[in-house]
Short mmCIF file of C-alpha atoms in Angstrom, two decimals:
data_model
loop_
_atom_site.label_atom_id
_atom_site.label_comp_id
_atom_site.label_asym_id
_atom_site.label_seq_id
_atom_site.Cartn_x
_atom_site.Cartn_y
_atom_site.Cartn_z
CA MET A 1392 6.67 -16.41 -4.71
CA ASN A 1393 9.06 -18.84 -3.04
CA HIS A 1394 11.86 -17.92 -0.66
CA SER A 1395 14.64 -18.45 -3.17
CA LYS A 1396 13.06 -15.82 -5.40
CA ILE A 1397 12.80 -13.40 -2.47
CA HIS A 1398 16.49 -13.82 -1.69
CA LEU A 1399 17.28 -13.15 -5.30
CA LEU A 1400 15.20 -9.98 -5.17
CA ILE A 1401 17.07 -8.76 -2.12
CA GLY A 1402 20.47 -9.44 -3.59
CA LEU A 1403 19.62 -7.59 -6.77
CA SER A 1404 17.57 -4.76 -5.25
CA GLU A 1405 19.93 -1.93 -6.21
CA ALA A 1406 20.31 -3.34 -9.70
CA ILE A 1407 16.55 -3.57 -9.99
CA ALA A 1408 16.25 0.05 -8.89
CA ALA A 1409 18.52 1.14 -11.71
CA ILE A 1410 16.73 -1.02 -14.24
CA LEU A 1411 13.40 0.47 -13.25
CA LEU A 1412 14.60 3.83 -14.52
CA ILE A 1413 14.83 2.66 -18.06
CA THR A 1414 12.65 -0.40 -18.37
CA PRO A 1415 8.86 -0.43 -18.78
CA MET A 1416 7.14 -2.07 -15.83
CA ILE A 1417 5.81 -5.60 -16.13
CA GLY A 1418 3.47 -7.67 -14.09
CA MET A 1419 1.02 -5.56 -12.09
CA ALA A 1420 -2.58 -6.06 -11.06
CA ALA A 1421 -5.85 -4.81 -12.40
CA GLU A 1422 -8.87 -4.66 -10.13
CA ASP A 1423 -11.07 -6.58 -12.48
CA ILE A 1424 -8.72 -9.43 -13.37
CA LYS A 1425 -10.60 -12.72 -13.21
CA LYS A 1426 -9.48 -14.93 -10.38
CA PRO A 1427 -8.40 -18.54 -10.86
CA THR A 1428 -10.99 -21.06 -9.80
CA THR A 1429 -8.64 -23.72 -8.46
CA GLU A 1430 -10.23 -25.69 -5.63
CA PRO A 1431 -8.27 -26.98 -2.60
CA ALA A 1432 -6.91 -30.48 -2.97
CA ALA A 1433 -8.99 -33.18 -1.34
CA THR A 1434 -6.25 -33.83 1.19
CA GLN A 1435 -6.30 -30.26 2.49
CA ARG A 1436 -8.46 -28.85 5.26
CA PRO A 1437 -11.15 -26.51 3.87
CA LEU A 1438 -11.03 -22.85 4.84
CA SER A 1439 -14.18 -21.83 6.67
CA LEU A 1440 -13.84 -18.49 8.46
CA GLY A 1441 -13.52 -14.91 7.37
CA GLY A 1442 -15.53 -13.23 4.66
CA PRO A 1443 -15.55 -10.70 1.86
CA GLY A 1444 -15.95 -6.96 2.11
CA ILE A 1445 -13.66 -4.08 1.31
CA GLN A 1446 -15.12 -1.90 4.07
CA GLN A 1447 -14.84 -3.97 7.20
CA GLU A 1448 -14.66 -1.34 9.94
CA HIS A 1449 -15.84 2.21 10.51
CA SER A 1450 -13.45 2.84 13.40
CA PHE A 1451 -10.32 1.39 14.96
CA ALA A 1452 -8.31 1.57 18.17
CA ALA A 1453 -5.02 3.40 18.67
CA ILE A 1454 -1.88 1.30 19.25
CA SER A 1455 1.02 2.68 21.29
CA SER A 1456 4.70 2.28 20.51
CA GLY A 1457 6.65 0.44 23.20
CA LYS A 1458 8.37 -2.86 23.93
CA TRP A 1459 7.70 -5.92 21.82
CA THR A 1460 6.61 -8.90 23.93
CA GLY A 1461 5.75 -11.27 21.11
CA PRO A 1462 7.78 -13.88 19.23
CA ARG A 1463 11.03 -12.96 17.55
CA LEU A 1464 12.95 -14.28 14.59
CA ALA A 1465 16.46 -15.67 14.88
CA ASP A 1466 17.97 -12.29 14.00
CA GLY A 1467 15.99 -10.57 16.79
CA GLN A 1468 13.31 -8.91 14.68
CA PRO A 1469 9.72 -9.06 15.97
CA ASP A 1470 8.05 -11.82 13.98
CA VAL A 1471 5.25 -10.09 12.06
CA GLN A 1472 5.26 -12.29 8.98
CA GLY A 1473 2.02 -13.22 7.31
CA HIS A 1474 -0.88 -11.91 5.27
CA TRP A 1475 -2.23 -8.46 6.15
CA SER A 1476 -4.63 -5.87 4.82
CA ASN A 1477 -6.19 -2.56 5.80
CA THR A 1478 -9.60 -2.72 7.44
CA ILE A 1479 -11.55 0.36 6.40
CA ALA A 1480 -11.69 0.74 2.60
CA ASN A 1481 -9.83 0.60 -0.69
CA HIS A 1482 -8.34 3.41 -2.74
CA ASP A 1483 -11.48 5.12 -4.06
CA ASN A 1484 -11.13 8.11 -1.75
CA PHE A 1485 -8.10 9.03 0.35
CA THR A 1486 -9.68 11.43 2.84
CA ASP A 1487 -13.16 9.87 2.93
CA PRO A 1488 -12.25 6.18 2.66
CA GLN A 1489 -15.82 4.95 2.46
CA GLY A 1490 -17.03 7.80 0.26
CA GLY A 1491 -17.10 8.01 -3.52
CA ILE A 1492 -14.75 9.91 -5.78
CA PRO A 1493 -15.14 13.62 -4.96
CA ASN A 1494 -15.82 16.26 -7.64
CA ASP A 1495 -16.88 13.58 -10.12
CA PRO A 1496 -19.71 15.04 -12.24
CA ASN A 1497 -21.03 11.56 -13.03
CA PRO A 1498 -20.18 9.35 -10.06
CA ASN A 1499 -20.74 5.64 -10.44
CA ARG A 1500 -19.77 4.95 -6.85
CA ARG A 1501 -21.53 6.93 -4.17
CA ALA A 1502 -20.80 7.32 -0.48
CA LYS A 1503 -22.63 4.89 1.78
CA GLY A 1504 -24.54 6.60 4.56
CA PRO A 1505 -23.90 9.92 6.36
CA ARG A 1506 -20.27 11.07 6.66
CA GLU A 1507 -20.24 10.71 10.43
CA GLN A 1508 -21.10 7.02 10.05
CA ARG A 1509 -18.27 6.30 7.65
CA ALA A 1510 -14.63 5.65 8.50
CA PRO A 1511 -12.51 8.69 9.45
CA SER A 1512 -10.15 10.36 7.00
CA ARG A 1513 -6.79 8.69 6.61
CA VAL A 1514 -5.36 12.14 7.34
CA SER A 1515 -5.15 12.15 11.14
CA ASP A 1516 -3.32 15.50 11.39
CA PRO A 1517 -4.41 18.23 10.63
CA GLY A 1518 -7.71 17.75 12.39
CA ASP A 1519 -9.88 18.66 9.41
CA GLY A 1520 -8.77 15.42 7.73
CA GLN A 1521 -7.59 17.16 4.57
CA VAL A 1522 -4.20 17.15 2.85
CA PRO A 1523 -2.69 20.65 3.29
CA PHE A 1524 -2.02 21.17 -0.41
CA GLN A 1525 -0.61 24.33 -1.86
CA PRO A 1526 -3.28 26.00 -4.06
CA TRP A 1527 -1.71 24.85 -7.37
CA ALA A 1528 -1.51 21.26 -6.15
CA LEU A 1529 -5.10 21.26 -4.90
CA GLU A 1530 -6.27 22.42 -8.31
CA LYS A 1531 -4.37 19.52 -9.90
CA VAL A 1532 -6.10 17.08 -7.55
CA LYS A 1533 -9.56 18.49 -8.30
CA GLU A 1534 -8.85 18.36 -12.02
CA PHE A 1535 -7.92 14.69 -11.75
CA GLN A 1536 -11.05 13.89 -9.75
CA ALA A 1537 -13.34 15.66 -12.22
CA ASN A 1538 -11.87 13.70 -15.14
CA PHE A 1539 -11.32 10.32 -13.53
CA ASN A 1540 -14.34 8.59 -15.06
CA ASN A 1541 -13.89 10.29 -18.42
CA PRO A 1542 -10.10 10.54 -18.84
CA ILE A 1543 -9.68 12.63 -21.97
CA LYS A 1544 -5.93 13.02 -21.26
CA PRO A 1545 -3.34 10.41 -20.15
CA GLN A 1546 -2.70 12.25 -16.88
CA TYR A 1547 -6.28 11.54 -15.78
CA ILE A 1548 -5.72 7.77 -15.84
CA GLU A 1549 -4.73 6.32 -12.49
CA PRO A 1550 -1.31 4.58 -12.81
CA LEU A 1551 -2.73 1.33 -11.40
CA ALA A 1552 -4.93 1.11 -14.50
CA ARG A 1553 -1.67 1.00 -16.48
CA CYS A 1554 -0.31 -1.74 -14.22
CA ALA A 1555 2.18 0.51 -12.42
CA PRO A 1556 3.00 -0.17 -8.75
CA ALA A 1557 0.55 1.43 -6.32
CA GLY A 1558 3.28 3.37 -4.51
CA VAL A 1559 3.42 4.60 -0.91
CA PRO A 1560 1.06 4.69 0.91
CA LYS A 1561 -1.57 3.33 -1.51
CA SER A 1562 -0.10 -0.20 -1.57
CA LEU A 1563 -1.21 -0.52 2.06
CA TYR A 1564 -4.91 -0.03 1.22
CA TRP A 1565 -5.04 -1.66 -2.17
CA HIS A 1566 -5.40 -5.45 -2.06
CA GLY A 1567 -4.10 -7.50 0.85
CA TYR A 1568 -0.35 -8.14 1.01
CA GLU A 1569 2.19 -10.46 2.58
CA ILE A 1570 5.05 -9.49 4.91
CA ASN A 1571 8.19 -11.65 4.84
CA GLN A 1572 11.30 -11.03 6.96
CA TYR A 1573 14.96 -11.88 6.45
CA PRO A 1574 18.12 -10.84 8.33
CA GLY A 1575 18.51 -7.17 7.47
CA TYR A 1576 15.31 -6.88 5.47
CA VAL A 1577 11.52 -6.64 5.65
CA VAL A 1578 9.85 -7.50 2.34
CA PHE A 1579 6.30 -6.58 1.31
CA LEU A 1580 4.70 -8.64 -1.44
CA PHE A 1581 1.94 -6.44 -2.82
CA ASN A 1582 -0.65 -7.22 -5.45
CA SER A 1583 1.02 -4.49 -7.50
CA GLY A 1584 4.70 -5.22 -6.92
CA THR A 1585 7.36 -5.83 -4.29
CA ARG A 1586 8.81 -3.41 -1.75
CA ILE A 1587 12.07 -4.11 0.10
CA ILE A 1588 12.84 -2.26 3.33
CA HIS A 1589 16.56 -2.28 4.15
CA LEU A 1590 17.25 -2.41 7.91
CA GLY A 1591 20.26 -0.70 9.50
CA ASP A 1592 22.17 2.43 8.59
CA LYS A 1593 22.62 1.82 4.88
CA PRO A 1594 22.25 5.19 3.07
CA HIS A 1595 19.51 5.95 0.56
CA LEU A 1596 20.05 5.52 -3.16
CA PRO A 1597 21.45 8.52 -5.07
CA GLU A 1598 18.86 11.28 -5.50
CA SER A 1599 18.87 10.77 -9.28
CA ILE A 1600 17.23 7.35 -8.87
CA LYS A 1601 13.45 7.58 -8.58
CA LEU A 1602 11.13 4.64 -7.89
CA TRP A 1603 7.38 4.05 -7.82
CA ASN A 1604 7.59 2.73 -4.23
CA GLY A 1605 10.49 4.98 -3.28
CA ASP A 1606 13.62 3.78 -1.46
CA SER A 1607 13.02 2.49 2.08
CA ARG A 1608 15.51 2.41 5.01
CA GLY A 1609 14.27 1.22 8.38
CA HIS A 1610 14.95 -0.07 11.86
CA TRP A 1611 12.98 -1.57 14.73
CA GLU A 1612 12.13 0.38 17.90
CA GLY A 1613 10.43 -2.18 20.17
CA ASN A 1614 7.09 -3.04 18.57
CA THR A 1615 7.49 -0.38 15.85
CA LEU A 1616 9.13 -0.63 12.45
CA VAL A 1617 10.39 2.88 11.64
CA VAL A 1618 11.03 3.55 7.94
CA ASP A 1619 12.25 6.57 5.97
CA VAL A 1620 11.04 6.59 2.36
CA ALA A 1621 12.76 8.80 -0.23
CA ASN A 1622 13.46 8.71 -3.98
CA HIS A 1623 9.79 8.90 -5.00
CA ASN A 1624 9.14 9.21 -8.72
CA GLY A 1625 6.29 11.71 -8.21
CA LYS A 1626 3.89 9.69 -10.37
CA ALA A 1627 2.20 7.35 -7.88
CA LEU A 1628 -1.16 8.65 -6.64
CA PHE A 1629 -2.78 8.01 -3.27
CA GLY A 1630 -5.97 6.77 -4.89
CA ARG A 1631 -8.73 7.53 -7.35
CA SER A 1632 -9.05 10.89 -5.62
CA GLY A 1633 -5.65 11.91 -7.03
CA GLU A 1634 -3.59 13.05 -4.02
CA PHE A 1635 0.17 12.78 -4.51
CA ILE A 1636 3.70 13.43 -3.28
CA SER A 1637 6.44 14.78 -5.56
CA GLU A 1638 10.02 13.64 -6.15
CA ASN A 1639 11.03 16.07 -3.39
CA GLY A 1640 8.95 14.37 -0.72
CA HIS A 1641 9.88 12.26 2.30
CA ILE A 1642 7.68 9.84 4.22
CA GLN A 1643 8.50 8.82 7.79
CA GLU A 1644 6.60 5.61 8.50
CA ARG A 1645 5.82 3.87 11.78
CA TYR A 1646 4.32 0.38 11.62
CA ILE A 1647 3.10 -0.10 15.22
CA PHE A 1648 2.33 -3.75 15.97
CA SER A 1649 0.03 -4.59 18.87
CA ASN A 1650 1.26 -6.72 21.75
CA GLU A 1651 -2.29 -7.33 22.94
CA GLN A 1652 -3.72 -8.31 19.57
CA ARG A 1653 -1.14 -10.11 17.47
CA ASP A 1654 -3.35 -9.69 14.43
CA ARG A 1655 -3.31 -5.89 14.45
CA TYR A 1656 -1.02 -3.02 13.57
CA ASN A 1657 -1.53 0.65 12.79
CA TYR A 1658 0.45 2.43 10.09
CA GLU A 1659 1.24 6.02 10.97
CA ALA A 1660 3.23 8.20 8.59
CA GLU A 1661 4.29 11.82 8.35
CA LEU A 1662 4.49 13.15 4.81
CA THR A 1663 6.75 16.13 4.12
CA ASP A 1664 7.03 17.89 0.76
CA PRO A 1665 7.54 21.68 0.82
CA SER A 1666 7.07 21.82 -2.95
CA VAL A 1667 3.51 20.43 -2.71
CA TYR A 1668 2.18 20.83 0.87
CA THR A 1669 1.92 23.88 3.11
CA ARG A 1670 3.01 21.80 6.12
CA PRO A 1671 3.84 18.17 7.01
CA PHE A 1672 0.80 16.02 7.71
CA THR A 1673 0.10 12.62 9.27
CA ILE A 1674 -1.92 9.67 8.05
CA THR A 1675 -3.14 6.58 9.92
CA ILE A 1676 -4.14 3.26 8.35
CA PRO A 1677 -5.32 0.29 10.49
CA ALA A 1678 -4.42 -3.25 9.44
CA ARG A 1679 -5.32 -6.79 10.51
CA LYS A 1680 -3.73 -10.16 9.88
CA TRP A 1681 -5.32 -13.05 7.97
CA THR A 1682 -4.46 -16.70 8.47
CA GLU A 1683 -5.33 -20.11 7.05
CA LYS A 1684 -8.36 -20.08 9.39
CA ASP A 1685 -9.89 -17.29 7.31
CA LYS A 1686 -11.66 -17.77 4.03
CA PRO A 1687 -9.90 -16.22 1.02
CA ASN A 1688 -12.09 -13.42 -0.29
CA GLY A 1689 -10.35 -12.11 -3.38
CA TRP A 1690 -9.49 -8.75 -1.88
CA HIS A 1691 -8.13 -8.53 1.68
CA PHE A 1692 -7.06 -12.17 1.68
CA GLU A 1693 -6.25 -12.84 -1.94
CA VAL A 1694 -4.73 -16.31 -1.72
CA GLU A 1695 -5.50 -19.92 -2.45
CA PRO A 1696 -4.24 -23.16 -0.93
CA ALA A 1697 -1.26 -24.43 -2.88
CA THR A 1698 -1.51 -27.88 -4.42
CA HIS A 1699 0.98 -30.26 -2.82
CA ALA A 1700 1.21 -33.76 -1.49
CA GLY A 1701 1.21 -32.95 2.22
CA LYS A 1702 -1.66 -32.12 4.60
CA GLU A 1703 -0.22 -28.78 5.70
CA ILE A 1704 -2.04 -25.78 4.24
CA ILE A 1705 0.35 -23.61 2.27
CA LEU A 1706 -1.15 -20.32 1.11
CA ASP A 1707 -0.13 -19.11 -2.30
CA GLN A 1708 -0.72 -15.68 -3.80
CA TYR A 1709 -2.02 -15.32 -7.31
CA GLU A 1710 0.66 -14.68 -9.85
CA ARG A 1711 -0.49 -11.94 -12.17
CA ILE A 1712 0.84 -10.61 -15.39
CA CYS A 1713 -0.03 -7.14 -16.51
CA ALA A 1714 1.75 -5.30 -19.30
CA GLU A 1715 2.16 -1.59 -18.74
CA ASN A 1716 0.89 0.74 -21.39
CA ASN A 1717 4.05 2.74 -21.86
CA GLY A 1718 2.18 5.97 -22.39
CA GLY A 1719 2.38 9.24 -20.54
CA PHE A 1720 2.10 8.80 -16.79
CA GLY A 1721 0.69 11.46 -14.51
CA LEU A 1722 2.28 14.87 -14.72
CA VAL A 1723 0.12 15.45 -11.67
CA ALA A 1724 3.15 15.80 -9.43
CA GLU A 1725 4.84 18.58 -11.35
CA GLU A 1726 5.93 21.52 -9.27
CA GLY A 1727 3.94 24.72 -9.68
CA LYS A 1728 5.35 27.80 -11.28
CA LYS A 1729 7.05 30.20 -8.93
#
């Protein structure tokens, strides 16, 4: 996606939000879409480093919020642009990232090795690593898990399989993504859609407008991008294990970029939803940056060198088209009976 298109997206963001309420979604990703086989032009330097692998790390270091000592953009924002991805696993399991789908009677993906040797839960508080669901919500999650590989009802089909956006926070541990920055905005280009974070004190959209990725308002505090996410549509799931947040939920995000390692940041977020959870809880997702020195691998670093006349390597994301099946989505996030 070129910069002119990004500017157009920013200028029309509110209009897009309204359109999303009434228009079927277009253009998302499917995990098994065949990748283009375009080879780099002969004039371009071959990419030689990096490697494949969804599960790259079993542990990660904490990063503290504080001053930003790195490069800045002309508008003063810390310059964090580039290609990023999480480092521990994809979306199979939210609380056991390198485990299989829990409660699946016929699992086709099993956990690798003992639990203590796998990556920690993405839930960093409470200490048991579990989402503090209300009983009705936990039953909904277990029902989804048990029917995931044999979805006899539409609500057992993960929205990503219908080409819907991955939502928050799942977009951050789905495929790799690109961060672009503009005066007043931070823009995420995900495999499954685009998310625009408005900087400053601009108020949220009206409560009646609900979005797959929610509505994001943020500001910078030193090395940390602080974002409040509201206006969720209650249909996006956290993964194949079915966790969710409802339309009533709020997510307070902190993207903490490392001064010591420019290729690292940790995502920390507090999720609050009194209609679904018994208490707020916190999640942590580590991320690393990929550059033209790394080898594209079709998952974390899902790019290819663009074809052009110059010698400079320009990385280009795949452009995917995926038509949403406009059937029933979810119902997982419905509020329980009083």
